[in-house]
Coordinates of N, CA and C in Angstrom, one line a residue:
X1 N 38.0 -32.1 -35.5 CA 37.6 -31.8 -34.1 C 36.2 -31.2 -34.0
X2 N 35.6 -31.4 -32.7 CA 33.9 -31.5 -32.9 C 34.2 -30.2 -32.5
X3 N 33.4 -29.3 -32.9 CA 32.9 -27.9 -32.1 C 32.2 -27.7 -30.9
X4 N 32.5 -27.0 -30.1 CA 32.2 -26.9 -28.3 C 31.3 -25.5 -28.4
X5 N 30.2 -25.6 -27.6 CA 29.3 -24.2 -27.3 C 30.5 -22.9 -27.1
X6 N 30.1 -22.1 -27.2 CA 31.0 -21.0 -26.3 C 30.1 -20.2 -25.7
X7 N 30.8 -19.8 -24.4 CA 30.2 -18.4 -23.5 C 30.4 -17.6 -24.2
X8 N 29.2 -16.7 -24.2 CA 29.0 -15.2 -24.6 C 28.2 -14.4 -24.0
X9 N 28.6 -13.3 -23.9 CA 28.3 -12.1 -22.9 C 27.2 -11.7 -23.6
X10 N 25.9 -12.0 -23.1 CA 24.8 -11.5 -23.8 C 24.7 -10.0 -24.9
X11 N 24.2 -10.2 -25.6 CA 23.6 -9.3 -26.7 C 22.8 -8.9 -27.3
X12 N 22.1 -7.9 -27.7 CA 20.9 -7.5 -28.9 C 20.6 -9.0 -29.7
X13 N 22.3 -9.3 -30.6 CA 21.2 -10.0 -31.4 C 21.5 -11.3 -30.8
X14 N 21.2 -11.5 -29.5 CA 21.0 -13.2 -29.1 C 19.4 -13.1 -28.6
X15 N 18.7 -12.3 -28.8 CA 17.2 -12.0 -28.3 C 16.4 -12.9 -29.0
X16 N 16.6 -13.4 -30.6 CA 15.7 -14.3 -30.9 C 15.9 -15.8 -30.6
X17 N 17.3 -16.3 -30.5 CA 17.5 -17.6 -30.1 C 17.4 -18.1 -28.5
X18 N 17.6 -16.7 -27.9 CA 17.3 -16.7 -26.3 C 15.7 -16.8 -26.0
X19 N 14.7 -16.2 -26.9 CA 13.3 -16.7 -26.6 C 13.0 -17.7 -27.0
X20 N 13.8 -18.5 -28.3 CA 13.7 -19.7 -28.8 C 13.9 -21.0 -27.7
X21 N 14.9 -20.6 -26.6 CA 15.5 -21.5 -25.8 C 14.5 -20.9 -24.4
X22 N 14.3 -20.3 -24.3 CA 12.9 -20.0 -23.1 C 12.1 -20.6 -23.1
X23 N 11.4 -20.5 -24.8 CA 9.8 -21.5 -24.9 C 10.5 -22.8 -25.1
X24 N 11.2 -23.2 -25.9 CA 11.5 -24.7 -25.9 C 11.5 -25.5 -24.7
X25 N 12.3 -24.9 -23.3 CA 12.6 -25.2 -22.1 C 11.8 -24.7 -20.8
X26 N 10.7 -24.2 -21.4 CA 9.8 -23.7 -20.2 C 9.2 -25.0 -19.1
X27 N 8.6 -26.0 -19.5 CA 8.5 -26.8 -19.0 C 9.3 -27.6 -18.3
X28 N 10.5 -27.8 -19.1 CA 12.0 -28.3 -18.0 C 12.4 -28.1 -16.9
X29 N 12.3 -26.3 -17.1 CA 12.6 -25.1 -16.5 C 11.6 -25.1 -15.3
X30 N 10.5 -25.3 -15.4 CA 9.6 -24.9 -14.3 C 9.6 -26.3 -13.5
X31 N 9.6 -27.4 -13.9 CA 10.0 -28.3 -13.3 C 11.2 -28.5 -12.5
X32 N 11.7 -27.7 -12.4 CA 13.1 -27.1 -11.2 C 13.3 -25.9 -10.5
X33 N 12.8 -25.1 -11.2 CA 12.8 -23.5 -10.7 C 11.1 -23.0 -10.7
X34 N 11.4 -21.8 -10.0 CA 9.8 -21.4 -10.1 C 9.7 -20.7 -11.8
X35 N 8.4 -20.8 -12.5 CA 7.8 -20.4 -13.8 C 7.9 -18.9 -13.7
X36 N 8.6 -18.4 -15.1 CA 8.6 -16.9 -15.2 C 7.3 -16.1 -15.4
X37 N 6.4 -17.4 -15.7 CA 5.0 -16.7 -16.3 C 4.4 -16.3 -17.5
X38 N 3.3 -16.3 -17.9 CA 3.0 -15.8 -19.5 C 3.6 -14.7 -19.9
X39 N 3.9 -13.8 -18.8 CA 3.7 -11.8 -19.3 C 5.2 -12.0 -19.1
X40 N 6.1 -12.9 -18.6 CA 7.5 -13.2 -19.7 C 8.1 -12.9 -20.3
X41 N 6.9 -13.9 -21.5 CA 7.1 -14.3 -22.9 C 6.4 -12.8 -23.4
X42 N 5.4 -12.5 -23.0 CA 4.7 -11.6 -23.6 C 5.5 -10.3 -23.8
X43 N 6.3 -10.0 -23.0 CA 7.0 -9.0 -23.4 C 8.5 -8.9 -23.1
X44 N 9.1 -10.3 -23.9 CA 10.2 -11.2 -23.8 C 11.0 -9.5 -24.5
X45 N 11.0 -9.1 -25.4 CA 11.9 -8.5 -25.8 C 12.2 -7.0 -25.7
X46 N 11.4 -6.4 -24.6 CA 11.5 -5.1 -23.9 C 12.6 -5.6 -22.6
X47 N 12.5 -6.7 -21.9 CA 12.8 -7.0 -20.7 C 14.4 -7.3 -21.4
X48 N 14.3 -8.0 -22.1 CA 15.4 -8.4 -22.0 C 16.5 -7.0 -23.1
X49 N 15.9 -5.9 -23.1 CA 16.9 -4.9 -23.2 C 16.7 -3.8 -22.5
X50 N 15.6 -4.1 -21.2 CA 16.0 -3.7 -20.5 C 17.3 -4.6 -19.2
X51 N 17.5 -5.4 -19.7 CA 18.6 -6.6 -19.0 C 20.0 -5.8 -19.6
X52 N 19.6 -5.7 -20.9 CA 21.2 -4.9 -21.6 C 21.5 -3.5 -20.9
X53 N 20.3 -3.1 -20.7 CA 20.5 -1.6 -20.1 C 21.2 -1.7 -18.5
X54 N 21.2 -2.8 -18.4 CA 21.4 -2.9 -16.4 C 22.7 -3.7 -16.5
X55 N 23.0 -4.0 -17.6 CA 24.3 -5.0 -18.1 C 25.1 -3.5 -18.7
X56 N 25.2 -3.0 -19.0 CA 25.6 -2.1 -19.4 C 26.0 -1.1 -18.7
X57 N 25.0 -1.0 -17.6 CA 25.4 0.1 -16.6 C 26.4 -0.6 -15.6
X58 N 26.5 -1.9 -15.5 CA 27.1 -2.9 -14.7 C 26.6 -3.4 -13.4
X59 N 25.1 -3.4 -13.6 CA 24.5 -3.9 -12.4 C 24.4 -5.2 -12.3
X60 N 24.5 -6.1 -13.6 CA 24.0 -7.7 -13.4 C 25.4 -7.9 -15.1
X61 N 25.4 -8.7 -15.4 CA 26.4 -9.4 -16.1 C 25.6 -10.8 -16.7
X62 N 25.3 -10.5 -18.2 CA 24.1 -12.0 -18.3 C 25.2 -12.6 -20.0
X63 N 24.9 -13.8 -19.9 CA 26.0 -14.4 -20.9 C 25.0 -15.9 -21.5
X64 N 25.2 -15.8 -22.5 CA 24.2 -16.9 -23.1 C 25.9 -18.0 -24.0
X65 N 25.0 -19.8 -23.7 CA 25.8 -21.0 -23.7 C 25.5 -20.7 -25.5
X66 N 26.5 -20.4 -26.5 CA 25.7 -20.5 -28.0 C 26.6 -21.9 -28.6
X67 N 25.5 -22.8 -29.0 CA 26.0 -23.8 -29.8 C 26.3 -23.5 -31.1
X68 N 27.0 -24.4 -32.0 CA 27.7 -24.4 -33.8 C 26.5 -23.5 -34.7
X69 N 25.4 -23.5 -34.1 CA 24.5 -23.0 -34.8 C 24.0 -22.1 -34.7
X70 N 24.1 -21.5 -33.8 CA 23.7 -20.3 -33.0 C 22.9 -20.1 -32.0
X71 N 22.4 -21.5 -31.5 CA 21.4 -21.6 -30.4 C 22.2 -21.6 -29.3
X72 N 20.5 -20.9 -28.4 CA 21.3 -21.0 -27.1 C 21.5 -22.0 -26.0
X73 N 22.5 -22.7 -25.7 CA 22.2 -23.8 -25.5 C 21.6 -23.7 -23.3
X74 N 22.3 -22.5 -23.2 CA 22.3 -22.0 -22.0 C 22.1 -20.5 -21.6
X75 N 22.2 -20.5 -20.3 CA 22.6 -18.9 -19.7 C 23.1 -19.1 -18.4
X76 N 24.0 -18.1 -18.6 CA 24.8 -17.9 -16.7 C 24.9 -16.7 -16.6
X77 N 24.1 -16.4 -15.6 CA 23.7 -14.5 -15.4 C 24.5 -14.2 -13.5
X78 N 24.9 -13.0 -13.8 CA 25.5 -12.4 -12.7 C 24.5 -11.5 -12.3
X79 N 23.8 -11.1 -11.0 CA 22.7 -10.1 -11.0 C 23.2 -9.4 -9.7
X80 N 22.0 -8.0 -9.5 CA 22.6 -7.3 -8.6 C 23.9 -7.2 -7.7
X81 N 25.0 -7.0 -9.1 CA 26.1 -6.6 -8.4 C 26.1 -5.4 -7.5
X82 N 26.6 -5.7 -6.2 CA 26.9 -4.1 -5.5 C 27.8 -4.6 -4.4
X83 N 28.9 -4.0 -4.2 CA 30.0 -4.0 -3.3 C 30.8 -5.5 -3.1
X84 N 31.3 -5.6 -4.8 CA 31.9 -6.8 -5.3 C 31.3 -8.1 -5.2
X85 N 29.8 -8.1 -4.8 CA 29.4 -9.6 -4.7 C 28.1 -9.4 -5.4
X86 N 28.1 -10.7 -6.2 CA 26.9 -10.8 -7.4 C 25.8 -12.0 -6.8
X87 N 24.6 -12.3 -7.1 CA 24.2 -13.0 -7.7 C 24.2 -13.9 -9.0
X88 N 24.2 -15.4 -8.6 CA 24.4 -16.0 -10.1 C 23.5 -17.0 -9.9
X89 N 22.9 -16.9 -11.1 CA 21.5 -17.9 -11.5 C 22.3 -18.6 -13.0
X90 N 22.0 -19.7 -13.4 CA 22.1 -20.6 -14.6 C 20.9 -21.3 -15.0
X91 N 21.0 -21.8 -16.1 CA 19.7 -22.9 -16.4 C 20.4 -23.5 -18.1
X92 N 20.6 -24.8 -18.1 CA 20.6 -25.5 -19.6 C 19.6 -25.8 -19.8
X93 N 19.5 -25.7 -21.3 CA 18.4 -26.7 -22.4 C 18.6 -27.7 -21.6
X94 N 17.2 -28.5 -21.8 CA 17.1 -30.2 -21.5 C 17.9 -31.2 -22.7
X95 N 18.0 -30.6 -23.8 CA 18.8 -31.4 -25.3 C 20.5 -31.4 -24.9
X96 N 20.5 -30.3 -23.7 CA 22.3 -30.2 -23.2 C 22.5 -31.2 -21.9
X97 N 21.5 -31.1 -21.2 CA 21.6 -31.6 -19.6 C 22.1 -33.1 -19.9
X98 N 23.1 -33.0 -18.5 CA 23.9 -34.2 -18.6 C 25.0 -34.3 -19.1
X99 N 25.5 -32.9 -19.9 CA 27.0 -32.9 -20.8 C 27.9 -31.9 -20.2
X100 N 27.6 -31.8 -18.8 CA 28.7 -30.8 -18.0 C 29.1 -29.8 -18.3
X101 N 27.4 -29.0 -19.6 CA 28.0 -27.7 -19.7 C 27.6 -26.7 -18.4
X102 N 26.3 -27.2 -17.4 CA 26.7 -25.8 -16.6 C 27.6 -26.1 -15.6
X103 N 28.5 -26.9 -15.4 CA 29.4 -26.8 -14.4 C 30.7 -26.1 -15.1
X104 N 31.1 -26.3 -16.7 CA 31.9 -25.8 -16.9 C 31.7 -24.1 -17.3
X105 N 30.5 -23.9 -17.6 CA 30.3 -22.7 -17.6 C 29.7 -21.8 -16.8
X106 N 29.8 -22.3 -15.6 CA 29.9 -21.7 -14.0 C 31.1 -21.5 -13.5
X107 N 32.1 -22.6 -13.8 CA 33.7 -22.1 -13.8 C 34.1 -20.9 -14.5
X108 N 33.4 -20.8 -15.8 CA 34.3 -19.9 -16.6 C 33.4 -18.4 -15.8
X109 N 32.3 -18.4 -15.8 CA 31.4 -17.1 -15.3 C 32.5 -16.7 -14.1
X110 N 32.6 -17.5 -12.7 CA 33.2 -17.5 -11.7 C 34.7 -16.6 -11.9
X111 N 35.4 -17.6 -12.8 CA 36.8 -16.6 -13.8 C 36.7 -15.5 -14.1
X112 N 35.4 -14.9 -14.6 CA 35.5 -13.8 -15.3 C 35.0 -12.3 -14.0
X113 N 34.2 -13.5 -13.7 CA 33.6 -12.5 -12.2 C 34.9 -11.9 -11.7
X114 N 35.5 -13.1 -11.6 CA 36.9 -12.1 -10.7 C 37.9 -11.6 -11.3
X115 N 38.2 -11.9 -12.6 CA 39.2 -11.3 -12.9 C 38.6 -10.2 -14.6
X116 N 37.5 -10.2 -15.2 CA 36.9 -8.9 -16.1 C 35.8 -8.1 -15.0
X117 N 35.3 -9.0 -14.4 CA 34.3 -7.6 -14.1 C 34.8 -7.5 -12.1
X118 N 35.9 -7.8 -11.7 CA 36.5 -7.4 -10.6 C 35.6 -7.8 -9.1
X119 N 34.9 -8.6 -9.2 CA 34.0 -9.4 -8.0 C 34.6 -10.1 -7.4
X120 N 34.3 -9.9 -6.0 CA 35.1 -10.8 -5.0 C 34.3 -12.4 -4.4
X121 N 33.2 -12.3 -4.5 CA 32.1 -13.3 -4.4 C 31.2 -13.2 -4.6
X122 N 30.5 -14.3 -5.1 CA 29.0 -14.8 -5.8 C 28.3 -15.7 -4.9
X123 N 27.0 -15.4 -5.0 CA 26.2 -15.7 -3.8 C 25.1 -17.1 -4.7
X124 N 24.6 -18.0 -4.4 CA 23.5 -18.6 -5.6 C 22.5 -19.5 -4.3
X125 N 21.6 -20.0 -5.2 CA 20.6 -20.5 -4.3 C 19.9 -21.7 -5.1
X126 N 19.6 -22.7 -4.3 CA 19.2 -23.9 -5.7 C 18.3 -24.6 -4.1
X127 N 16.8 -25.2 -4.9 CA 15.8 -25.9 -4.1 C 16.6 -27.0 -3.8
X128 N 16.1 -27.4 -2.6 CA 16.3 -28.8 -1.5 C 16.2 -30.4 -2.9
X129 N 15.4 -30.0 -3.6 CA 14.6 -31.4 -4.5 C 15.2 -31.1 -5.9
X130 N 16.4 -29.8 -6.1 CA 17.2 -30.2 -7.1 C 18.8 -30.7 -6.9
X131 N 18.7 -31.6 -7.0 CA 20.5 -32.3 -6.1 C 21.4 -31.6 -7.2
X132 N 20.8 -31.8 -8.9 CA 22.2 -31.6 -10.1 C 22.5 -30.2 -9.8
X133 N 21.4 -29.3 -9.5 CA 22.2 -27.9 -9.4 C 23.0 -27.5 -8.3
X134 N 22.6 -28.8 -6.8 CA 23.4 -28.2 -6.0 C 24.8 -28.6 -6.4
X135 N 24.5 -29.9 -6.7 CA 26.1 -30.3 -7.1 C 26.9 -29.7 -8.4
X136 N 26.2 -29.0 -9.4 CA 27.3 -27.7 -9.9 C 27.6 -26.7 -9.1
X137 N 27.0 -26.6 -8.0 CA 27.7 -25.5 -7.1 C 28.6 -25.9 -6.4
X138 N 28.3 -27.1 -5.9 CA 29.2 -27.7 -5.0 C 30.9 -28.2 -5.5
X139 N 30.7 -28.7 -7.3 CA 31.8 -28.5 -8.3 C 32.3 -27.5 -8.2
X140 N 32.3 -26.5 -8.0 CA 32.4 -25.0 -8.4 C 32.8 -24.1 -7.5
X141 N 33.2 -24.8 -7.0 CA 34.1 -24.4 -5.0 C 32.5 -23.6 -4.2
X142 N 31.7 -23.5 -4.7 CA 30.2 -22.7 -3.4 C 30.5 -23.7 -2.3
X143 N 30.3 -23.1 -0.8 CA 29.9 -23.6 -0.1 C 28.6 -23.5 0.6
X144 N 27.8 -24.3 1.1 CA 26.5 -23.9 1.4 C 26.8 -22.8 2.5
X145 N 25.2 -21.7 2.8 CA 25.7 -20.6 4.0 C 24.8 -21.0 4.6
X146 N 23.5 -21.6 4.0 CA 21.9 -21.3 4.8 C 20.8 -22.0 4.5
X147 N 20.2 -22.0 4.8 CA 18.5 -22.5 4.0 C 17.8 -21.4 3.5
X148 N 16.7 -21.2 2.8 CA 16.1 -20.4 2.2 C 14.1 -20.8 1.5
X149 N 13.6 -19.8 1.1 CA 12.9 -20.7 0.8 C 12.9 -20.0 -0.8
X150 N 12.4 -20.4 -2.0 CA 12.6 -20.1 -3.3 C 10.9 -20.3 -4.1
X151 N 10.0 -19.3 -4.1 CA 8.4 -19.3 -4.6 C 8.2 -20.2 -4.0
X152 N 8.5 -20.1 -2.2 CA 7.8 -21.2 -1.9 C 7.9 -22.5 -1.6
X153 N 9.1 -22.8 -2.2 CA 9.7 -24.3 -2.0 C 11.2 -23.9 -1.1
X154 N 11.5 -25.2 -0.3 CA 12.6 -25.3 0.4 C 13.9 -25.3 -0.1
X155 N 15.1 -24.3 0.1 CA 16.3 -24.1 -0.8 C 17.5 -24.2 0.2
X156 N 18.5 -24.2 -0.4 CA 19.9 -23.6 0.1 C 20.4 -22.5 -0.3
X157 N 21.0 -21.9 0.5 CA 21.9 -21.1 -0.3 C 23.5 -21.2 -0.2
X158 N 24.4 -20.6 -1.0 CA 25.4 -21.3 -1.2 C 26.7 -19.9 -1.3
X159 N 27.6 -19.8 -1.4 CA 28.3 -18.9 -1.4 C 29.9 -19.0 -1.8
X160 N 30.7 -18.2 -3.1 CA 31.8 -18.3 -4.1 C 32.5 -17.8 -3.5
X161 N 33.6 -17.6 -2.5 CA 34.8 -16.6 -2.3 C 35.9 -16.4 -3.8
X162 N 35.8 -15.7 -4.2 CA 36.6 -15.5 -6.1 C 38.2 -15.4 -5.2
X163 N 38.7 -15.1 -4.2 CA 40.2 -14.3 -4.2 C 40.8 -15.6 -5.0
X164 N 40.5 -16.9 -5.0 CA 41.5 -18.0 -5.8 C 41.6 -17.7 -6.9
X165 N 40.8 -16.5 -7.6 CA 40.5 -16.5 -9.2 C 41.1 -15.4 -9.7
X166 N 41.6 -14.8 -8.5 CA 41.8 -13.2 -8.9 C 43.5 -13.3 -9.4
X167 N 43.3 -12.2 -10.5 CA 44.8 -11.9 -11.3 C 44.5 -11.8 -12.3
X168 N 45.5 -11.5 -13.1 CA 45.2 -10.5 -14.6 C 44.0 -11.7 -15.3
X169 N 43.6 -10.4 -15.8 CA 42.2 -11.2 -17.0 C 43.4 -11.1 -17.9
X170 N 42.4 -11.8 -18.8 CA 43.0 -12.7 -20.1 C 43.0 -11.2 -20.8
X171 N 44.2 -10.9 -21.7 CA 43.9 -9.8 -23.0 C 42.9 -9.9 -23.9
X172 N 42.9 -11.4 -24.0 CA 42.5 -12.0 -25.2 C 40.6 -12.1 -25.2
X173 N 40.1 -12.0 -23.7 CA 38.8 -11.8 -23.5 C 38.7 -11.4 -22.6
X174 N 38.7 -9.6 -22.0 CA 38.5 -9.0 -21.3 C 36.9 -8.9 -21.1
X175 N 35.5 -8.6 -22.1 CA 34.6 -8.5 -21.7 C 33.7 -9.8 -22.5
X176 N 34.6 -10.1 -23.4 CA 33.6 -11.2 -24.7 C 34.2 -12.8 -24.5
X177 N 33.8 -13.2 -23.3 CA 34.4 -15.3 -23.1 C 34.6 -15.6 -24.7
X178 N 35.3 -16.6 -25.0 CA 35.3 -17.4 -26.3 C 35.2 -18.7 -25.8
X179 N 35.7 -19.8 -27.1 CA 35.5 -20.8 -26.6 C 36.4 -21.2 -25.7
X180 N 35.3 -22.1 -24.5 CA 35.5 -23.1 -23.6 C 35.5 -24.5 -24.0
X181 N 36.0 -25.4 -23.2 CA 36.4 -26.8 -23.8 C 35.6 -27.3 -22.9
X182 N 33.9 -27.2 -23.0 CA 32.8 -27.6 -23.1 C 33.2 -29.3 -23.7
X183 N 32.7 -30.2 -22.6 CA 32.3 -31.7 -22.9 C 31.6 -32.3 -21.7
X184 N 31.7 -33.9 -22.1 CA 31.2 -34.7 -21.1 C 31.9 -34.7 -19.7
X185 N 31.0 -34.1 -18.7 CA 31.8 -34.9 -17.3 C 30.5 -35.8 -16.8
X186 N 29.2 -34.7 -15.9 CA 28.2 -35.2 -15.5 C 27.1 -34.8 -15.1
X187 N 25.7 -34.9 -14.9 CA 24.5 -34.7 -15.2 C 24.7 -32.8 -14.7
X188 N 23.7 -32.2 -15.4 CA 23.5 -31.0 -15.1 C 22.0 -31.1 -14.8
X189 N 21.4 -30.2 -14.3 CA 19.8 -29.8 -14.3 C 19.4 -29.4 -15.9

C-alpha cells in the first residue's frame, strides 16, 4: 500500500520543511495569491513561533500537509478565531497540485473545526482568476456570500456553516489529525 500525506497540526519542529516549502513555492504561490514578501523569509522563523504562540492561545489553528518524507506537501490554517467562526486560507506545493490533496484536506480541517476545536463556521476568500481554489471551496460545502477585493485583485468570498459536522470528535485525534486517505480526484491550485 502507497503511503498518503497526513494532516498535522502545526509544530516547532515542522519550521524547517515549512520554509523549505515557502521558497520552493513562492513563485507558484504568488502567481495566485498576493507575495508574502522578502521580510517573510527574512524572519521566517520568529513569525512562525510567533504563529505557535496565537495557535496556542487558540486564536488561529495552522496544520501542515506532511509527505512519507517529511515534507511539507501543504498548509490549511484556521485564523482569527473569535465567536466560533474562523478564517481558512490553504495553499499546495505545485509537485502536489492536481492530486485532490487540498480539497481533501479542507474536508478534514472543516471536521476538526467543528468537532476538536468547537467552530460553527469558516469564512474563506479566493480571487475571481483562480477557478481551482474556488472550486475546492465549492467541493467543500462554502457557499459564495460576496465579492471582495484581495491586494488588489478581484475576489469572492465564500462561507462554511460546520452544524453538519458537529458531534463527538474522534478520541483517537482530538488535537493531532493522522492519516487521511489523501489521492487522486482533481486539479487543486
Amino acid at each position: 500500500m502507497t503511503a498518503v500525506p497526513e494532516l498535522r497540526r502545526l509544530r516547532a519542529d515542522h519550521i524547517p520543511a515549512l520554509l523549505a516549502f515557502e521558497r520552493e513555492n513562492r513563485a507558484w504561490f504568488a502567481a495566485r495569491v498576493p507575495d508574502r514578501g522578502d521580510d517573510y523569509f527574512a524572519h521566517f522563523e520568529e513569525r512562525i513561533h510567533a504563529l505557535l504562540a496565537e495557535q496556542e492561545a487558540g486564536v488561529c489553528h495552522f496544520h501542515v500537509l506532511v509527505g512519507t518524507g517529511g515534507e511539507v506537501l501543504g498548509r490549511v490554517n484556521l485564523v482569527d478565531v473569535e465567536q466560533g467562526v474562523a478564517d481558512l486560507g490553504y495553499r499546495i506545493a505545485e509537485r502536489a497540485a492536481g492530486q485532490g490533496l487540498a480539497t481533501r484536506a479542507v474536508r478534514e480541517v472543516c471536521a476538526l473545526a467543528a468537532r476538536a476545536y468547537g467552530l460553527t463556521a469558516l469564512r474563506a476568500a479566493a480571487t475571481v482568476d483562480n477557478a481551482a481554489s474556488r472550486a475546492v471551496l465549492t467541493r467543500t460545502g462554502f457557499v459564495r456570500t460576496g465579492e471582495t477585493l484581495l491586494d488588489g485583485r478581484a475576489g469572492l468570498t465564500f462561507r462554511r456553516d460546520l452544524g453538519d459536522l458537529r458531534g463527538p470528535a474522534d478520541p483517537h485525534r482530538p488535537e493531532e489529525p493522522g492519516p487521511a486517505p489523501y489521492g487522486p480526484t482533481v486539479p487543486t491550485p
